[in-house]
Short mmCIF file of C-alpha atoms in Angstrom, two decimals:
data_model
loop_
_atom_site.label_atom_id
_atom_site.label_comp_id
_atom_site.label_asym_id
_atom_site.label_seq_id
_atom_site.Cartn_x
_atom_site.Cartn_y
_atom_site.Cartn_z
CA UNK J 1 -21.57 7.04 -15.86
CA UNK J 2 -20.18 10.66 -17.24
CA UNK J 3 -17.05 12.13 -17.17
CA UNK J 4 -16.02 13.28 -13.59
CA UNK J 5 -17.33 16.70 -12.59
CA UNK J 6 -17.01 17.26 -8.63
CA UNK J 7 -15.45 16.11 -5.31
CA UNK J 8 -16.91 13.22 -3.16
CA UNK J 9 -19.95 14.43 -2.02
CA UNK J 10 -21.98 13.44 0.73
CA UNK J 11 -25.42 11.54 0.32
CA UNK J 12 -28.42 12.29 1.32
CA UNK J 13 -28.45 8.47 3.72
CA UNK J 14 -25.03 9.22 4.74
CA UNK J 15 -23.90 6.19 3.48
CA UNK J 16 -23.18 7.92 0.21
CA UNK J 17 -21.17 9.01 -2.73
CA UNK J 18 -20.05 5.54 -3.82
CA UNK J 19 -20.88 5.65 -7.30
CA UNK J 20 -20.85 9.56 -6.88
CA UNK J 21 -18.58 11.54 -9.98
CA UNK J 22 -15.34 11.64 -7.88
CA UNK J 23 -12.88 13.51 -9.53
CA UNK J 24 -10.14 14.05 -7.09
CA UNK J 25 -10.70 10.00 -6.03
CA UNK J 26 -10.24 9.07 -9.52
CA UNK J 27 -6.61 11.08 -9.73
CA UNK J 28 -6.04 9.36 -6.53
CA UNK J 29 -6.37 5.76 -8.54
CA UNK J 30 -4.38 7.26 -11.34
CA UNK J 31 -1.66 8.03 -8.88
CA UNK J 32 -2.02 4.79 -7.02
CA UNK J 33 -1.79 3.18 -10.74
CA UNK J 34 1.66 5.13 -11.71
CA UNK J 35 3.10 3.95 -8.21
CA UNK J 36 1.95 0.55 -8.93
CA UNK J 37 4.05 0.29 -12.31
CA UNK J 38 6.72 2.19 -11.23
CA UNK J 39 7.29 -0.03 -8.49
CA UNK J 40 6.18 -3.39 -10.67
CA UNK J 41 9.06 -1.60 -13.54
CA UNK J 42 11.87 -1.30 -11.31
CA UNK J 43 11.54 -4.31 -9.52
CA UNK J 44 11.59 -5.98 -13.04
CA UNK J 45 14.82 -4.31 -14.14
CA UNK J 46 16.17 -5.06 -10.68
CA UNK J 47 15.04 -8.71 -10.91
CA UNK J 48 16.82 -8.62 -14.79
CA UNK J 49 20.12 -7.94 -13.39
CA UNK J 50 20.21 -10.25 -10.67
CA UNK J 51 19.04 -12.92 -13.32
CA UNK J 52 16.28 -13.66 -11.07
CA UNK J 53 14.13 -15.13 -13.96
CA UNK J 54 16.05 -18.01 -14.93
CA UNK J 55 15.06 -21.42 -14.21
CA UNK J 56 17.96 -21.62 -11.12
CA UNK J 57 16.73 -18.29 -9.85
CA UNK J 58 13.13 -19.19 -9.27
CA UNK J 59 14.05 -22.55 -7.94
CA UNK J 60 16.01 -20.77 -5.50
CA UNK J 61 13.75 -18.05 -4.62
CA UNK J 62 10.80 -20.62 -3.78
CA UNK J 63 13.38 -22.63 -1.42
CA UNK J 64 14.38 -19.55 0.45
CA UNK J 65 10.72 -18.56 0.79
CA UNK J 66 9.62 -21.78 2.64
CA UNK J 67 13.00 -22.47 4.07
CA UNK J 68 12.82 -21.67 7.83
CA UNK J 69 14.20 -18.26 9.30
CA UNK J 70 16.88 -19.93 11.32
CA UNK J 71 19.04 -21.43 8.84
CA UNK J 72 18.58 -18.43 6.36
CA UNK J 73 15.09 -18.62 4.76
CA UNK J 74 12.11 -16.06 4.81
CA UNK J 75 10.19 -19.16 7.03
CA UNK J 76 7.12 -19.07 4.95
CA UNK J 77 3.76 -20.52 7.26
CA UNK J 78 1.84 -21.96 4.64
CA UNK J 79 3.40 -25.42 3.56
CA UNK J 80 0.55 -26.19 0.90
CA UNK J 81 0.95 -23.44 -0.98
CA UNK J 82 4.62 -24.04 -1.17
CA UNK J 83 3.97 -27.81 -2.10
CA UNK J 84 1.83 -26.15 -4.93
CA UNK J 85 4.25 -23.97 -6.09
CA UNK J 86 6.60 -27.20 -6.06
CA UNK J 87 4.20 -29.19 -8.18
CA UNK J 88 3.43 -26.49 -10.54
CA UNK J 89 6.36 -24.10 -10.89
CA UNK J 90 9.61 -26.15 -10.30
CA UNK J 91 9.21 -28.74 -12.75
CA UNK J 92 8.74 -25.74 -15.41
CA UNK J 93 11.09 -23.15 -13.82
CA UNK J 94 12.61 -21.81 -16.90
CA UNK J 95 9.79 -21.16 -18.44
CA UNK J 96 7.63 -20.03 -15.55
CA UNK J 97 10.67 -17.95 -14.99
CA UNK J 98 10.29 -15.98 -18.57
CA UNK J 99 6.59 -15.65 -18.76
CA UNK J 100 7.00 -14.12 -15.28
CA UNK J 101 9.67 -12.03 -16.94
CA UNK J 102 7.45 -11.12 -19.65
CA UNK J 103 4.27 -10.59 -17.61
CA UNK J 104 5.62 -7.99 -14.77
CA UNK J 105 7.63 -6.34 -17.59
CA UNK J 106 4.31 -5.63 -19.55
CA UNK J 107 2.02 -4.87 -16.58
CA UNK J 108 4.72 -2.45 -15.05
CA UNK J 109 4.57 -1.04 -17.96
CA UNK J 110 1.05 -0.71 -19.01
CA UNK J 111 -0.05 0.48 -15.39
CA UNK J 112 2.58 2.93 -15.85
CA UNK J 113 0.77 4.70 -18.76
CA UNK J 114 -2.34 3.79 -17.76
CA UNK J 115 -2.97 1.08 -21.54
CA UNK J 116 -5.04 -1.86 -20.65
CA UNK J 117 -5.06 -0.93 -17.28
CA UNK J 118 -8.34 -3.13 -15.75
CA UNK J 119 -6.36 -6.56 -17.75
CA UNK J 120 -2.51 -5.44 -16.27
CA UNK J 121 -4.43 -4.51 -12.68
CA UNK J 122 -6.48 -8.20 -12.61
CA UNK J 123 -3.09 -9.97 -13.46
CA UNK J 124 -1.15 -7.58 -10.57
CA UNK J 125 -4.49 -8.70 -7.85
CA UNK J 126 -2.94 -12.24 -9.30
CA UNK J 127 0.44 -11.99 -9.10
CA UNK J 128 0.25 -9.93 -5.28
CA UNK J 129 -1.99 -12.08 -3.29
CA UNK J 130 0.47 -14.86 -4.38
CA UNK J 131 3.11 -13.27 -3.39
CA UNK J 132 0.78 -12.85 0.15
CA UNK J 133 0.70 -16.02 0.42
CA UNK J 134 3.94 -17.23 -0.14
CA UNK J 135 5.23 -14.76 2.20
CA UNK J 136 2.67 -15.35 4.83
CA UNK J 137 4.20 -16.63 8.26
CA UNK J 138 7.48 -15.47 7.42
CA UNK J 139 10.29 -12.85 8.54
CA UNK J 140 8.67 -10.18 5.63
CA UNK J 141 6.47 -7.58 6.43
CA UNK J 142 3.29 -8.74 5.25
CA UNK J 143 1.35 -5.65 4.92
CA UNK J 144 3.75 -4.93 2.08
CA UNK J 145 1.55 -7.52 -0.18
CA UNK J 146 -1.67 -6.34 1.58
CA UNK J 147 -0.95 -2.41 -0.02
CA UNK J 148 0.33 -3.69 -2.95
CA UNK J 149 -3.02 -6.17 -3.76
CA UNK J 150 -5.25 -3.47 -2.59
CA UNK J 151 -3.99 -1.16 -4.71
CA UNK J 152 -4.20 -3.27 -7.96
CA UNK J 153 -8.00 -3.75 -6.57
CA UNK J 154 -8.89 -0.69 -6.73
CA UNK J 155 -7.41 0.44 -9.68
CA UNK J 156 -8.85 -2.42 -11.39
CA UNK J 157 -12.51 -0.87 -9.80
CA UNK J 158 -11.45 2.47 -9.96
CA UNK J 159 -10.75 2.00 -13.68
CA UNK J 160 -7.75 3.52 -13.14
CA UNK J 161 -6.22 4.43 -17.14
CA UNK J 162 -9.52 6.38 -17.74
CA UNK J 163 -7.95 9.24 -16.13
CA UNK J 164 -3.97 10.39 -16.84
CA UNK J 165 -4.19 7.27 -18.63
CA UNK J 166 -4.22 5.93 -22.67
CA UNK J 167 -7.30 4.16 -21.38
CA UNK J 168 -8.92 7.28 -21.94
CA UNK J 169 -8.43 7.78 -25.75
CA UNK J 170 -8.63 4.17 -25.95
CA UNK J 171 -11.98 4.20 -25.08
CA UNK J 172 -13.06 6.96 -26.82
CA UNK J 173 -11.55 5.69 -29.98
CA UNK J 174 -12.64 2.33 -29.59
CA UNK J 175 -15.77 2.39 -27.26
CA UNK J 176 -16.10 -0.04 -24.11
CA UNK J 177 -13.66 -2.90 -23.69
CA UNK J 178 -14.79 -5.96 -24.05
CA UNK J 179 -16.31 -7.40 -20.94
CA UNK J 180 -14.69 -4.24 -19.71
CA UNK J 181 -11.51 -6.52 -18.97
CA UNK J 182 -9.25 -4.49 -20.76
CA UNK J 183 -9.51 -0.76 -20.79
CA UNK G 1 -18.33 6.21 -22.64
CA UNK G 2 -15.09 7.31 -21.94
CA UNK G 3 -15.16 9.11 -18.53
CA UNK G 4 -15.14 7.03 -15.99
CA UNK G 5 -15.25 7.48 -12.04
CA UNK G 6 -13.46 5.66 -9.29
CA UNK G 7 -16.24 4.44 -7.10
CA UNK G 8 -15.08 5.43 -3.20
CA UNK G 9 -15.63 2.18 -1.47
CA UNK G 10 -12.01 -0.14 -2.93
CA UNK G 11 -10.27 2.80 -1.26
CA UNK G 12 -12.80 2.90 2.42
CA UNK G 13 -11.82 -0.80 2.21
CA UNK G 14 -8.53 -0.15 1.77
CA UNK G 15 -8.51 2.87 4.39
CA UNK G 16 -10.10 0.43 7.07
CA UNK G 17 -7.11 -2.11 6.31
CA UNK G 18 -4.40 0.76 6.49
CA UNK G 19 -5.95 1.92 9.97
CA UNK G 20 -5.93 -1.79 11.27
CA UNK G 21 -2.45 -1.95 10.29
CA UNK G 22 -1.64 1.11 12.27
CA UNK G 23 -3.20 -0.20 15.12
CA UNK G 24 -1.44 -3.50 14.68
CA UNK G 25 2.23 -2.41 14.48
CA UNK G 26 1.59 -0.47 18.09
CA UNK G 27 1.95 -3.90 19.86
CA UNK G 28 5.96 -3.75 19.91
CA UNK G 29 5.70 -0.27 21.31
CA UNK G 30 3.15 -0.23 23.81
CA UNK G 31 3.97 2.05 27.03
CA UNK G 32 5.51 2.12 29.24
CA UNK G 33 9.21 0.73 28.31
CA UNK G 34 7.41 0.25 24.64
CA UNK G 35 9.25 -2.63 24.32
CA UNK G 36 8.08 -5.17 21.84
CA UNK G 37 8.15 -8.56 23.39
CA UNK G 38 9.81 -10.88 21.03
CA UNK G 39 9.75 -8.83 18.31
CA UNK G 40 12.18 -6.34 17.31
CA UNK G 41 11.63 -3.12 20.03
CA UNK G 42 11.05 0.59 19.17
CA UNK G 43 14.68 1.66 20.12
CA UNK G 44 16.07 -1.69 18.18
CA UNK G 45 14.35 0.39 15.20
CA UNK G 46 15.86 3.53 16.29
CA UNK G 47 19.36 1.90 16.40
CA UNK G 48 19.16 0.39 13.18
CA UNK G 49 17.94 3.91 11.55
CA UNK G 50 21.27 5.77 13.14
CA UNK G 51 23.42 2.36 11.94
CA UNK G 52 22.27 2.22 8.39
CA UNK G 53 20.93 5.62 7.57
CA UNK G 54 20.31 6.69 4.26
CA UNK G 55 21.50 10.80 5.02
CA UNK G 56 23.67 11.74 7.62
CA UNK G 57 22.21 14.05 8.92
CA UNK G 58 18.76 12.14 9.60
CA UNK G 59 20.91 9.39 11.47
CA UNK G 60 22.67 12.30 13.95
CA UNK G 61 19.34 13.53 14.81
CA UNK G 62 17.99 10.62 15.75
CA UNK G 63 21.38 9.80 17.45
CA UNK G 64 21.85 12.82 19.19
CA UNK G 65 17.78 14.20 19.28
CA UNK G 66 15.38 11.44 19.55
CA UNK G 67 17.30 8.66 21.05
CA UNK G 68 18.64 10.53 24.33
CA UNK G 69 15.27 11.76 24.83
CA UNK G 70 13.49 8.14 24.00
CA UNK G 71 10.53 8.21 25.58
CA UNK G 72 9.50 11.76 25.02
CA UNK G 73 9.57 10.43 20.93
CA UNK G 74 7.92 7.18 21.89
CA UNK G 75 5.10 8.55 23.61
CA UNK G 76 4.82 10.85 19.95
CA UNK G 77 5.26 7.95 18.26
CA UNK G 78 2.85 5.66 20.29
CA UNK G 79 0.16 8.78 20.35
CA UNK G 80 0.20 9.59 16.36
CA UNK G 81 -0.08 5.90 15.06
CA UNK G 82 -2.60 5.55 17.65
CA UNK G 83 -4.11 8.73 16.13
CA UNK G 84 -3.89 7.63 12.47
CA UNK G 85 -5.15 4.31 13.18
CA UNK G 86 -8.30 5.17 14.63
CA UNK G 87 -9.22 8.02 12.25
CA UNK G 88 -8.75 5.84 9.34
CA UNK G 89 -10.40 2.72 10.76
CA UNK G 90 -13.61 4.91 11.94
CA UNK G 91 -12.97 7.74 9.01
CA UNK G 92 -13.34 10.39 11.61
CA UNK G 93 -11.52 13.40 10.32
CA UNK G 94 -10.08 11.07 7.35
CA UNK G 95 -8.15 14.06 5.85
CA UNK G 96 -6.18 15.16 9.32
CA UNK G 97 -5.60 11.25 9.72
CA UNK G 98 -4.25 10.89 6.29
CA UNK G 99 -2.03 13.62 6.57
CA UNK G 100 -0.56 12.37 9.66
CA UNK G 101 0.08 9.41 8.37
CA UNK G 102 1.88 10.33 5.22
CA UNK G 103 4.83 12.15 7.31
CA UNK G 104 4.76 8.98 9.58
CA UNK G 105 5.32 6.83 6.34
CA UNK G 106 7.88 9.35 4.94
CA UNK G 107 9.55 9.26 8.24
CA UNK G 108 9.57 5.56 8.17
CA UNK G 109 10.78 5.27 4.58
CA UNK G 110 13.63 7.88 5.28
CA UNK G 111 14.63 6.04 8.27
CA UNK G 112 14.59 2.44 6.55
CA UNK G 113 15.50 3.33 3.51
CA UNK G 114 19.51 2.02 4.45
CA UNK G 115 18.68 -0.71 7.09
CA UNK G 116 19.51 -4.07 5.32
CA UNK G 117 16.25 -6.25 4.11
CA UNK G 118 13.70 -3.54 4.21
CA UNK G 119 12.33 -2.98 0.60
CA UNK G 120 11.99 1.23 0.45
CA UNK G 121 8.92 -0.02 -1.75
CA UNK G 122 6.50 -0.89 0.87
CA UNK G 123 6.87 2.61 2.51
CA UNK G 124 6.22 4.18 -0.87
CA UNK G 125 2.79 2.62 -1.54
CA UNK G 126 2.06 3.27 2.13
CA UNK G 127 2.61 6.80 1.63
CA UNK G 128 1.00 6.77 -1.71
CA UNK G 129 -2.27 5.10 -0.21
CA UNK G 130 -2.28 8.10 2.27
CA UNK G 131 -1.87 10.63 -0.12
CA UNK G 132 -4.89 8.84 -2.34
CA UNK G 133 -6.87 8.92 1.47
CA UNK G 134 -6.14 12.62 1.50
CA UNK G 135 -7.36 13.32 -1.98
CA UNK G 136 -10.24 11.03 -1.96
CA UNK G 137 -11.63 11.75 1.30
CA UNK G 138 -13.05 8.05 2.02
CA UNK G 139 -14.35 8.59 5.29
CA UNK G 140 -17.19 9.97 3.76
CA UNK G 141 -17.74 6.16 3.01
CA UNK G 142 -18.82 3.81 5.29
CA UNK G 143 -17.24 6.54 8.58
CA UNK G 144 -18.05 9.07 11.20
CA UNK G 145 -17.10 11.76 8.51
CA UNK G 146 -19.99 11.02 6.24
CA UNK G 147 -22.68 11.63 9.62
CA UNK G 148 -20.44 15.00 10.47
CA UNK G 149 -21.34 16.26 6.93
CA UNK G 150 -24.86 15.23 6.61
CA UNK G 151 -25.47 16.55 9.74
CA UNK G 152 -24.06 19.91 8.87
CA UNK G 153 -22.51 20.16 12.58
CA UNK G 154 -18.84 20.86 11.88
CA UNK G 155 -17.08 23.57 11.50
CA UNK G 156 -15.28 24.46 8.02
CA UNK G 157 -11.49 23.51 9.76
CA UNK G 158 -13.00 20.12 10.50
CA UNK G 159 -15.17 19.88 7.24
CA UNK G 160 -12.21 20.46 5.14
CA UNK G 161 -10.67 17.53 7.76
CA UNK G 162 -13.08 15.12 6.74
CA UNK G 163 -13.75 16.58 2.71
CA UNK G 164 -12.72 16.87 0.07
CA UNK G 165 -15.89 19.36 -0.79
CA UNK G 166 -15.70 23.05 0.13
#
């Protein structure tokens, strides 16, 4: 595939312009890539100040999530995934708590300027459809983790740091990524 | 290889979602009291807005404006997520839909920004994935605009509706 040269065009089957040069879709992705680590970057320093990343404020996050709306909680549906979370995060809280600290600080920040974009974009898919479901069922708008996973999808497709993005002298400084799993 | 392209189809996906969701959130304000059931009504909204807003002046037009003449702005309301929801679910006329539905999410974002337990977040990306269905033009993906422009039938107010292409 070459650099980007036109608009979306249409094909000949009308089905078209999938794999078509796209330039104005791929400043779209780079746009929908900044929001993404803005959003993933303030949330973080948010999260920082309301020590959310300690081994108490995980704990307490994942018992408000499943706890039911009535007596304060978000009322979370799906009970397995919270028995999950239980059995995998509790017992490790503090230092689930920092790699998450770690993790959304880095991805925030590398979706931001576009650097290892496809990696920080598959870990964001990871991190937002959990979020989905933990939320699922419960007093939270939903959709918000629907936008949010859709939009690390397709700037993970939409290879979203090759354009307004380090990803682009990356890659021309050190050829394709390998597995093209990082940039 | 440096250059590479964003392939159209993650964002038709993502367009089809965005119109579903649309269509969804018109349950708690069908007509004609557009009432929402058990779930929190269109007025209940509208109340919370003036309550909690953000900029004075947005909460005493929608005190003084939109809520004394409710369901003049409900019917609008009803009609142009109605609107966005099937252009972006069928791609007709992507662009026009798009558009529409950016001012309804900076509306909503505006309006929610103050009202306790909303996250201002979720109405950015929805904006943002409108403004990325305006740029992109994704109905030429997988919807009705891709069969207007092959066909050559519309005219250049609704091909620059459905196109990004001149």
């Amino acid at each position: 595939m070459t650099s980007a040269t036109s608009g979306a065009t249409a094909g000949t089957d009308g089905s078209n312009v999938d794999s078509a040069d796209n330039q104005q879709g791929s400043v779209a992705v780079a746009l929908l890539r900044i929001t993404l680590g803005v959003i993933l970057l303030v949330t973080w320093w948010g999260n920082i100040g309301d020590d959310f990343y300690s081994g108490d404020g995980i704990e307490g996050f994942l018992s408000w999530l499943f706890t039911p709306e009535e007596e304060g909680g978000n009322g979370s549906s799906l009970s397995f995934v919270g028995d999950l979370l239980d059995a995998t995060i509790v017992p490790i809280s503090g230092v689930a708590g920092f790699a998450q600290m770690v993790m959304e600080g880095l991805a925030g920040l590398a979706l931001l300027v576009g650097g290892a974009t496809r990696l920080a974009s598959l870990w964001a898919m990871g991190f937002f459809f959990l979020l989905f479901v933990s939320y699922f069922g419960g007093g939270e708008w939903i959709w918000t983790y629907v936008l949010l996973f859709m939009a690390a999808l397709t700037v993970f497709l939409g290879w979203g740091g090759r354009q307004l993005g380090l990803d682009q002298a990356i890659s021309r400084a050190k050829g394709s990524s390998p597995a093209g799993l990082i940039w | 290889m440096t250059g590479k392209t964003a392939p159209l189809w993650p964002i038709s996906i993502a367009r089809i979602l965005i119109g579903v969701l649309w269509l969804y959130a018109l349950r708690w304000k069908l007509p004609p009291d557009f009432e929402g059931g058990s779930e929190t009504s269109l007025r209940t909204w509208l109340e919370l807005a003036v309550e909690h807003a953000a900029f004075a002046p947005y909460g005493e037009l929608i005190d003084n404006v939109v809520l004394p003449n409710f369901t003049l702005f409900a019917w609008l309301v009803f009609l142009a997520e109605l609107v966005t929801g099937l252009s972006l679910l069928t791609g007709t006329l992507t662009r026009a839909g798009a558009a529409l539905g950016l001012l309804m999410s900076l509306n909503l974002g505006v309006a929610m920004l103050g009202v306790p337990g909303e996250w201002p977040w979720s109405y950015a990306m929805l904006a943002m994935w409108h403004a990325v269905f305006f740029l992109a033009a994704p109905g030429l993906n997988w919807g009705v605009d891709a069969h207007l422009i092959k066909r050559n039938l519309p005219s250049p107010t609704v091909r620059l509706m459905a196109s990004n292409q001149s």
